[in-house]
PDB file of C-alpha atoms and ligand atoms in Angstrom:
ATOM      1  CA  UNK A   1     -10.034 -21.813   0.680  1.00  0.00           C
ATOM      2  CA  UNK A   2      -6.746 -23.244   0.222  1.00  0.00           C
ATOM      3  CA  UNK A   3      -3.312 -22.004   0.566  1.00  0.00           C
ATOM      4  CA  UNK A   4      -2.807 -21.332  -2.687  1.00  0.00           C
ATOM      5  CA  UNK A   5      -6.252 -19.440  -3.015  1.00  0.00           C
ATOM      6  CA  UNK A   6      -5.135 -16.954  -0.709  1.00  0.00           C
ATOM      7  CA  UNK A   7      -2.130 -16.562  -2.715  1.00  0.00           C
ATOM      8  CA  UNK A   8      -3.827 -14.733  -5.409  1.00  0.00           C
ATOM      9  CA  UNK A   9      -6.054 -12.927  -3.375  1.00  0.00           C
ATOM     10  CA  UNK A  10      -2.366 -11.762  -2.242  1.00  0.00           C
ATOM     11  CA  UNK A  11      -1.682 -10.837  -5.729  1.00  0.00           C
ATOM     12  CA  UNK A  12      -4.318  -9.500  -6.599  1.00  0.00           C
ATOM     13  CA  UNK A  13      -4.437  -7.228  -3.689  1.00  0.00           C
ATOM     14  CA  UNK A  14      -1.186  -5.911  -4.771  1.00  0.00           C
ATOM     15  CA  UNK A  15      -1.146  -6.080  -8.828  1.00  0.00           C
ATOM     16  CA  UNK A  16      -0.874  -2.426  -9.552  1.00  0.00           C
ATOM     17  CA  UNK A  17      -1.878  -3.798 -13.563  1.00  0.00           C
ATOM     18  CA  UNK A  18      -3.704  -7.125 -14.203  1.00  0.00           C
ATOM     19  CA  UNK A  19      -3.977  -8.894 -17.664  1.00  0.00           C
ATOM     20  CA  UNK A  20      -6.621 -11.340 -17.756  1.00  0.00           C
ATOM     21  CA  UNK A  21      -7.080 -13.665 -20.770  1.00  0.00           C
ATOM     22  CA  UNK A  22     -10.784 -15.298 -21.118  1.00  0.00           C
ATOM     23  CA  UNK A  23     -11.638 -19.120 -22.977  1.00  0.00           C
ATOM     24  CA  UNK A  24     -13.911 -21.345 -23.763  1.00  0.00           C
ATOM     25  CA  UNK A  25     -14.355 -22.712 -20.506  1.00  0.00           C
ATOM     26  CA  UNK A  26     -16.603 -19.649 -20.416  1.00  0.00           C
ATOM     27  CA  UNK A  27     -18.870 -19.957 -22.951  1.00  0.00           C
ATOM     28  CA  UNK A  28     -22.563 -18.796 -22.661  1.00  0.00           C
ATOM     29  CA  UNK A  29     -23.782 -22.525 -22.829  1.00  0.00           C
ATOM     30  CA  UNK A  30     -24.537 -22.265 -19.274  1.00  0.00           C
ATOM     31  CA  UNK A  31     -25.419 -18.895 -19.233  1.00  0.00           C
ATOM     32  CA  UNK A  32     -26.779 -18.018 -15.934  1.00  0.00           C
ATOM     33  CA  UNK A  33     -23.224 -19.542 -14.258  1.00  0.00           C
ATOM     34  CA  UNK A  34     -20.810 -17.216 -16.640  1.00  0.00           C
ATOM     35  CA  UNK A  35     -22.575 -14.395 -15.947  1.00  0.00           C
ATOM     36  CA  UNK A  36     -21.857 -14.950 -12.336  1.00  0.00           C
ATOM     37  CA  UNK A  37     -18.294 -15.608 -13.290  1.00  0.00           C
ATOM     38  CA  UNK A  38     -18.102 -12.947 -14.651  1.00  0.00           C
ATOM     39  CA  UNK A  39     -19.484 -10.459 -11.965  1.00  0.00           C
ATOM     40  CA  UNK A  40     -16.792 -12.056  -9.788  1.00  0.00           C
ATOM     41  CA  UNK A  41     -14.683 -11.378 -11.685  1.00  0.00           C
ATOM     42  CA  UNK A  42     -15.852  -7.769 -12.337  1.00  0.00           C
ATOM     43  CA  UNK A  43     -15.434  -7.314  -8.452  1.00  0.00           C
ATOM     44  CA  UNK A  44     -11.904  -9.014  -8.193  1.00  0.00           C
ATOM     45  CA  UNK A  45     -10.831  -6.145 -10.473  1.00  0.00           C
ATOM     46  CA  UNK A  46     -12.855  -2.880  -9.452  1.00  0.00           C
ATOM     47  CA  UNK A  47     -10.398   0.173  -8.947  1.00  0.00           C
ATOM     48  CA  UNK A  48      -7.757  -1.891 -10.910  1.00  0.00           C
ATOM     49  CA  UNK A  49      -5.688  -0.578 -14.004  1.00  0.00           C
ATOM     50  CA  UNK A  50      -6.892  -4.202 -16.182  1.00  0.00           C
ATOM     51  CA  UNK A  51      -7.211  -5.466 -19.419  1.00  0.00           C
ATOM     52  CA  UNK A  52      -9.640  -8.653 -21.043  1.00  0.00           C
ATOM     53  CA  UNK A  53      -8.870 -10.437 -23.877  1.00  0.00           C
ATOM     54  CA  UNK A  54     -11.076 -13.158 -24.763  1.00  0.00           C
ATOM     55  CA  UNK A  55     -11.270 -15.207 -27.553  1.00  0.00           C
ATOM     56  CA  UNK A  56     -15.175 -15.946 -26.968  1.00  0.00           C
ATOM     57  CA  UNK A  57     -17.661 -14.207 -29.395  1.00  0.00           C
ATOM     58  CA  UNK A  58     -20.957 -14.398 -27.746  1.00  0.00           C
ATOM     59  CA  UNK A  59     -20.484 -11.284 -26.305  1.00  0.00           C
ATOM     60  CA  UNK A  60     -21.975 -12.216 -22.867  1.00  0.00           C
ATOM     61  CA  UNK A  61     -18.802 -10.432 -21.450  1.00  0.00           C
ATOM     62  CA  UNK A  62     -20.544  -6.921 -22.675  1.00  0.00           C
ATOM     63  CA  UNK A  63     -23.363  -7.149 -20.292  1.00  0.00           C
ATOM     64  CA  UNK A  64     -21.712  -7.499 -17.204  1.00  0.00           C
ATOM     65  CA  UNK A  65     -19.977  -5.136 -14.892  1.00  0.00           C
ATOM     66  CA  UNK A  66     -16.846  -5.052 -16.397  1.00  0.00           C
ATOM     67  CA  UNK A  67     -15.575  -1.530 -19.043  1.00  0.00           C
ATOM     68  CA  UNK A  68     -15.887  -2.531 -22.492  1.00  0.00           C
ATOM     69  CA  UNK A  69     -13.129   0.286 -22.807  1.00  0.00           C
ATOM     70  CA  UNK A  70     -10.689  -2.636 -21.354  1.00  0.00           C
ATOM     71  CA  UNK A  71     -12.241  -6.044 -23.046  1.00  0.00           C
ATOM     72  CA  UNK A  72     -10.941  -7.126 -26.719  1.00  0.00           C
ATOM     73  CA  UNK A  73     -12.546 -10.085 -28.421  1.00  0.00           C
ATOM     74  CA  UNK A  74     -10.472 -10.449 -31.528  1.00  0.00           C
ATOM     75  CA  UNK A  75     -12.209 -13.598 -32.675  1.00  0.00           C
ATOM     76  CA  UNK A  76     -15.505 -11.029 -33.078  1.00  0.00           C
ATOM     77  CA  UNK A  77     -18.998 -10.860 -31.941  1.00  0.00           C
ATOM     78  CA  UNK A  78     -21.891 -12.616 -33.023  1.00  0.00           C
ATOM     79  CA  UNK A  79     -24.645 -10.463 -32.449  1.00  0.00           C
ATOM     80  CA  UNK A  80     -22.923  -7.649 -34.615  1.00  0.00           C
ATOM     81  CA  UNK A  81     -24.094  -8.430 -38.357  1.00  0.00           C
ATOM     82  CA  UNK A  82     -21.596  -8.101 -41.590  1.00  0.00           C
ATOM     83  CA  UNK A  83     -21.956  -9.035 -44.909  1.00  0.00           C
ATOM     84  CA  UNK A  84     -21.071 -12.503 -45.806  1.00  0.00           C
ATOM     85  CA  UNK A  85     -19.850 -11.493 -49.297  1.00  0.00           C
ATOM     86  CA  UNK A  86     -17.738  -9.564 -47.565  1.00  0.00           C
ATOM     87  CA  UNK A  87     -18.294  -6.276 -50.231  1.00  0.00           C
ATOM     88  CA  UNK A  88     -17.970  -4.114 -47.569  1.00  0.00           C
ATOM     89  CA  UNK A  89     -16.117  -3.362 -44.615  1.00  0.00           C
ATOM     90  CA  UNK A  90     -19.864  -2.266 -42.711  1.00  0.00           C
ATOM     91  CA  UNK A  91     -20.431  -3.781 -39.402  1.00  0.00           C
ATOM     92  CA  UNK A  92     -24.193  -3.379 -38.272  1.00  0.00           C
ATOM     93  CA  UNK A  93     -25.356  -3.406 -34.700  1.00  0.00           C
ATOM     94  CA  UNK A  94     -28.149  -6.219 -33.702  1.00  0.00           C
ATOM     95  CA  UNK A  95     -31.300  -5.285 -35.596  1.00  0.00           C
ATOM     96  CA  UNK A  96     -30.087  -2.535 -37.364  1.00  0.00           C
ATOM     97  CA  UNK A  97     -30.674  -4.234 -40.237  1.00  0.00           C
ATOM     98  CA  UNK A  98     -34.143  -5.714 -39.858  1.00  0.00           C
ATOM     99  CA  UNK A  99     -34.354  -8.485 -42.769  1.00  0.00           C
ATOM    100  CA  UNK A 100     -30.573  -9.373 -42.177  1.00  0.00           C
ATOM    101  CA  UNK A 101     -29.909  -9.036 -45.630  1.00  0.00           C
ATOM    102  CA  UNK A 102     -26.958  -6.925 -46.932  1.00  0.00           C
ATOM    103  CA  UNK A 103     -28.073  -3.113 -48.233  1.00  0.00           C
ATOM    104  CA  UNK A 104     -24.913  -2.913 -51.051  1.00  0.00           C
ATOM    105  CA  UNK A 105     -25.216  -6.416 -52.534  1.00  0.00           C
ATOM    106  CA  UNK A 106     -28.072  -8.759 -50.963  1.00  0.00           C
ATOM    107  CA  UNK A 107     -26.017 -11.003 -49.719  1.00  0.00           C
ATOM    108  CA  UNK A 108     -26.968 -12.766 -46.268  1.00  0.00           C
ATOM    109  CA  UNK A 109     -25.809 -11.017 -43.012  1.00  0.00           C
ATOM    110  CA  UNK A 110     -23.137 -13.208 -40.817  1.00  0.00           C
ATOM    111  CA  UNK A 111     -22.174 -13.025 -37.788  1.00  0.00           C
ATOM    112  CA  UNK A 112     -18.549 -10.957 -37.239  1.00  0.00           C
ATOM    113  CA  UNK A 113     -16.775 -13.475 -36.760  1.00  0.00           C
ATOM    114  CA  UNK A 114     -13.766 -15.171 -37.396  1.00  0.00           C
ATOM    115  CA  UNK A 115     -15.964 -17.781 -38.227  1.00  0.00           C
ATOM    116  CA  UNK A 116     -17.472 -15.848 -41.136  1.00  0.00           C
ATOM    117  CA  UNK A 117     -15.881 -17.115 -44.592  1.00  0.00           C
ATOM    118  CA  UNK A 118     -13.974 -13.331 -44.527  1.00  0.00           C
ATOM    119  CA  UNK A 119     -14.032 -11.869 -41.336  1.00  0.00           C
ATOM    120  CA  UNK A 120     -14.146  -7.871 -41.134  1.00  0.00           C
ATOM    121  CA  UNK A 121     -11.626  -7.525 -38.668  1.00  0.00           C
ATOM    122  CA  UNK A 122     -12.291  -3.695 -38.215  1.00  0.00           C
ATOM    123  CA  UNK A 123     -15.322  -4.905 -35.643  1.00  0.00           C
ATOM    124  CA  UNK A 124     -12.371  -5.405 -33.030  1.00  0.00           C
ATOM    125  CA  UNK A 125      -9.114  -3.659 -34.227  1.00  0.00           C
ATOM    126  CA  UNK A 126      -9.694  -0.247 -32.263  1.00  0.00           C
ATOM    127  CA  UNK A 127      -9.519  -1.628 -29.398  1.00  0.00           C
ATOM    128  CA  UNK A 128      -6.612  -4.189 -30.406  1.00  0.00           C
ATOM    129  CA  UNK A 129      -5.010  -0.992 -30.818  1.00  0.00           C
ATOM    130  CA  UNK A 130      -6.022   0.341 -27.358  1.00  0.00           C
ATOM    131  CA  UNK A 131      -4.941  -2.874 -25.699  1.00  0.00           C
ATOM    132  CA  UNK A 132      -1.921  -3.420 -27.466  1.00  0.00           C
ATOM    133  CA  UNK A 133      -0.763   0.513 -25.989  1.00  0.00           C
ATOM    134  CA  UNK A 134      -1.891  -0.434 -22.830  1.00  0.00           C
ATOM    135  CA  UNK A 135       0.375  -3.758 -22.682  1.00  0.00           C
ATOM    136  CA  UNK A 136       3.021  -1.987 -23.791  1.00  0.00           C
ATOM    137  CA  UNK A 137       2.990  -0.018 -20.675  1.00  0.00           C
ATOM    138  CA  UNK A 138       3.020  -2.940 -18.497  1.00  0.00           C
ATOM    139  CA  UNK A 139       6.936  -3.109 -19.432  1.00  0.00           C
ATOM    140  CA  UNK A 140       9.088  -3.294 -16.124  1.00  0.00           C
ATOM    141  CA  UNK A 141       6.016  -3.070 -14.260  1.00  0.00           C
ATOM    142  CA  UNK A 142       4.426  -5.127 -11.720  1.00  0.00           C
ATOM    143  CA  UNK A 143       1.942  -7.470 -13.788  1.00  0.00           C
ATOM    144  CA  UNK A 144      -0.493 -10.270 -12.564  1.00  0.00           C
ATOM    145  CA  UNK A 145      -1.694 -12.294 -15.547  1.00  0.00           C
ATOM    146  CA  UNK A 146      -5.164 -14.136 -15.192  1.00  0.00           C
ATOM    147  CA  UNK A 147      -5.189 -16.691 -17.815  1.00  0.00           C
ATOM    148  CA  UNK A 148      -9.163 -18.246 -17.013  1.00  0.00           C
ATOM    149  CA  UNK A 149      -9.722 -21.439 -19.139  1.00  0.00           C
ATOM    150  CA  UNK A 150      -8.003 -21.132 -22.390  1.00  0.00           C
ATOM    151  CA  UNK A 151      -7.148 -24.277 -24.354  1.00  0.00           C
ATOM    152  CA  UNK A 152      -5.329 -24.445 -27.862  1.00  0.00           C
ATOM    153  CA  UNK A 153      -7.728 -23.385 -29.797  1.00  0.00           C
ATOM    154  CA  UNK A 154      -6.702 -20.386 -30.940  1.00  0.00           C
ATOM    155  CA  UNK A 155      -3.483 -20.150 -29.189  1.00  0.00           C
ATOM    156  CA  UNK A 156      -1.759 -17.163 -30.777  1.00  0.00           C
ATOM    157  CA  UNK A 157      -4.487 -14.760 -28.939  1.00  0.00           C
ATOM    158  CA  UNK A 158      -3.951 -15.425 -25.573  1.00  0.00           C
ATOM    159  CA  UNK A 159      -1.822 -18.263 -24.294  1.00  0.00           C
ATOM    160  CA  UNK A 160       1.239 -17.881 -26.481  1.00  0.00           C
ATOM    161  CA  UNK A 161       1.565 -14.156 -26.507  1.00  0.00           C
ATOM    162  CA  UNK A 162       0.409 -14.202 -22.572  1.00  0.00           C
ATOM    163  CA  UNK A 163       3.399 -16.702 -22.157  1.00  0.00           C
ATOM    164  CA  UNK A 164       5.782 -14.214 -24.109  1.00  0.00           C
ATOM    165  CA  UNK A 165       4.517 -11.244 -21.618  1.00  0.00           C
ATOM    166  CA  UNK A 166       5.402 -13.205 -18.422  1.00  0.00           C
ATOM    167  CA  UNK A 167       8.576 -14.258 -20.373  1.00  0.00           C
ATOM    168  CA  UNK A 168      10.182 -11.084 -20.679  1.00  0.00           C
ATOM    169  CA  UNK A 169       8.995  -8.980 -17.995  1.00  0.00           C
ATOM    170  CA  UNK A 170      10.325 -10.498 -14.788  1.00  0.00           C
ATOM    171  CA  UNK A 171       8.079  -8.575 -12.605  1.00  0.00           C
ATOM    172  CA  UNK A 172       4.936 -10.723 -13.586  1.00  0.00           C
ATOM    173  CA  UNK A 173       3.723 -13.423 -12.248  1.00  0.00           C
ATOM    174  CA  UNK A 174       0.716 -15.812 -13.895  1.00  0.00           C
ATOM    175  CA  UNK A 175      -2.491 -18.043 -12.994  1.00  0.00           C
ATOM    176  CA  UNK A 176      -3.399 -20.359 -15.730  1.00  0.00           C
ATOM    177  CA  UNK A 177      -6.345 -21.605 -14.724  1.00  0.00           C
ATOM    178  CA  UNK A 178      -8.142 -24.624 -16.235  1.00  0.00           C
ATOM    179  CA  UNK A 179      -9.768 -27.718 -15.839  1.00  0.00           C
ATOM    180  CA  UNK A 180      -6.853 -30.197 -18.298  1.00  0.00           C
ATOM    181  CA  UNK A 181      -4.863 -27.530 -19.865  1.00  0.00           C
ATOM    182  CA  UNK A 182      -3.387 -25.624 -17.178  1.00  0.00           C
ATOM    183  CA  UNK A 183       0.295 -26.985 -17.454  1.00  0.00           C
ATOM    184  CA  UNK A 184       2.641 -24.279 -17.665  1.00  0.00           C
ATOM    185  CA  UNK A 185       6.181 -23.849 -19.829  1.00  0.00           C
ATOM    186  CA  UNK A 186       9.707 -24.629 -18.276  1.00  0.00           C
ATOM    187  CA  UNK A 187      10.337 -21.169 -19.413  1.00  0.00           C
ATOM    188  CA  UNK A 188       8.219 -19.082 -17.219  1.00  0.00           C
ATOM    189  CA  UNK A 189       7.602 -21.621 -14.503  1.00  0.00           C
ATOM    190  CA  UNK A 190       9.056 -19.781 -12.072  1.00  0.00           C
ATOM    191  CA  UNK A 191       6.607 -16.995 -12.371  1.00  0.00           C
ATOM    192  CA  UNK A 192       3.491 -18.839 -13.385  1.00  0.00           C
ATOM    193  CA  UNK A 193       1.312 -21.155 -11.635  1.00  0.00           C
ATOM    194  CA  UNK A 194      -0.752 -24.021 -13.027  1.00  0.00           C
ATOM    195  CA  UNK A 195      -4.138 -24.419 -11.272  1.00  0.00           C
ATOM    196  CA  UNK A 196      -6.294 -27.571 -12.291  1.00  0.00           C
ATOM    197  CA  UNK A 197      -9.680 -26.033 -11.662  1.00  0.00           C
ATOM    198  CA  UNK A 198     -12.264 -25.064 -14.053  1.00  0.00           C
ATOM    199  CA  UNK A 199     -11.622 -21.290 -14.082  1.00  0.00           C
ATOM    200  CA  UNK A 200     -15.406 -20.388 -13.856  1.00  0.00           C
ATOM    201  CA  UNK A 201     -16.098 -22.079  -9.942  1.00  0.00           C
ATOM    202  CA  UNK A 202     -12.283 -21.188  -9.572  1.00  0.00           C
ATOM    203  CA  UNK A 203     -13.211 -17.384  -9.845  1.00  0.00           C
ATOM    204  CA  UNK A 204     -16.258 -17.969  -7.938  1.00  0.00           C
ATOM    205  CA  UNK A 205     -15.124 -19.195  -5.191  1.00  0.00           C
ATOM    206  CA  UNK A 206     -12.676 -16.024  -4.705  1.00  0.00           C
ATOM    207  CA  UNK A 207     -15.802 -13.871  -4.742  1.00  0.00           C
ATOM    208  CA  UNK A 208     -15.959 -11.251  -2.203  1.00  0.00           C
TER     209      UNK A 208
HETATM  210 ZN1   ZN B  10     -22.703  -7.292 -49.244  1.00  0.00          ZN
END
């Protein structure tokens, strides 16, 4: 373990409120490995006041340790089932609807997704709204920011709005972790540091 490991195991230790942002360097491909990650991960933050957004719909994050009162997937999950006619705003859990055929118009079930021609963005939006309150009151206040392997994607989830965060509140300070895309912005490089690690062994290898 490096200095600068021991760093955020510094930060950590202190962050009274931690903001972690989740990409595709964790998606399920390798299953077994993420789920690890994300146990880790879990641990790093028990007895923490923490939020996840993650821009990953597989919804592997829902079966590990960590509250699904403090994740938000805003791109949607793919085991929950909508309409792909979009006719109504219904979002079915997995095999609620056995034939995976819409009830109101016969229509195919999709995914919730934002990969579904209309995506019902209800599936996620209560808990936009919970995490969206709970950012708010990270104003002024002492704020570590875990950006784990996010690339440009979908940029306006997490990266640009995490950059905005560390921006204006001058009590933060940010890990953007990942394996090419890790540079950070002149305008928060004071507060931020870029690690070149693939953010899955990176939070691994802090493990308890
Ligand atoms: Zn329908």
């Amino acid at each position: 373990m490096d200095h600068r490991d021991k760093g955020i195991l510094e930060d950590l230790e202190k962050a009274g409120k931690v903001l972690v942002g989740i990409g595709a360097e964790w998606k399920a491909e390798r299953e077994p490995e993420i789920f690890k990650a994300y146990e880790a991960l879990a641990g790093l933050l028990e007895g923490k006041d923490y939020f996840v957004v993650t821009t990953n719909t597989d919804a592997l994050i829902y079966e590990s340790s960590l509250n699904p009162d403090r994740i938000v997937a805003p791109c949607g999950n793919e085991t929950w089932r909508q309409c792909s006619k979009a006719c109504t705003k219904d979002i079915w859990e997995p095999g609620e609807i056995p034939d995976d055929i819409c009830p109101h118009c016969g229509a195919p079930l999709t995914g919730n997704t934002r990969e579904a021609g209309t995506y019902i963005e209800e599936g996620y939006l209560p808990q936009w709204q919970k995490y969206t309150r709970w950012l708010s009151m990270t104003m002024n206040r002492e704020l570590l920011v875990l950006e784990l392997g996010e690339g440009f994607k979908v940029p306006t989830v997490i990266r640009w709005p995490f950059e905005k965060t560390v921006f204006f509140n001058q009590k933060s300070r940010m890990y953007r972790v990942h394996e090419t895309l890790s540079q950070v912005t002149e305008e928060i490089k004071e507060r931020a540091v870029s690690v070149r690690e693939n953010s899955v062994q990176w939070i691994r290898k802090l493990e308890k």
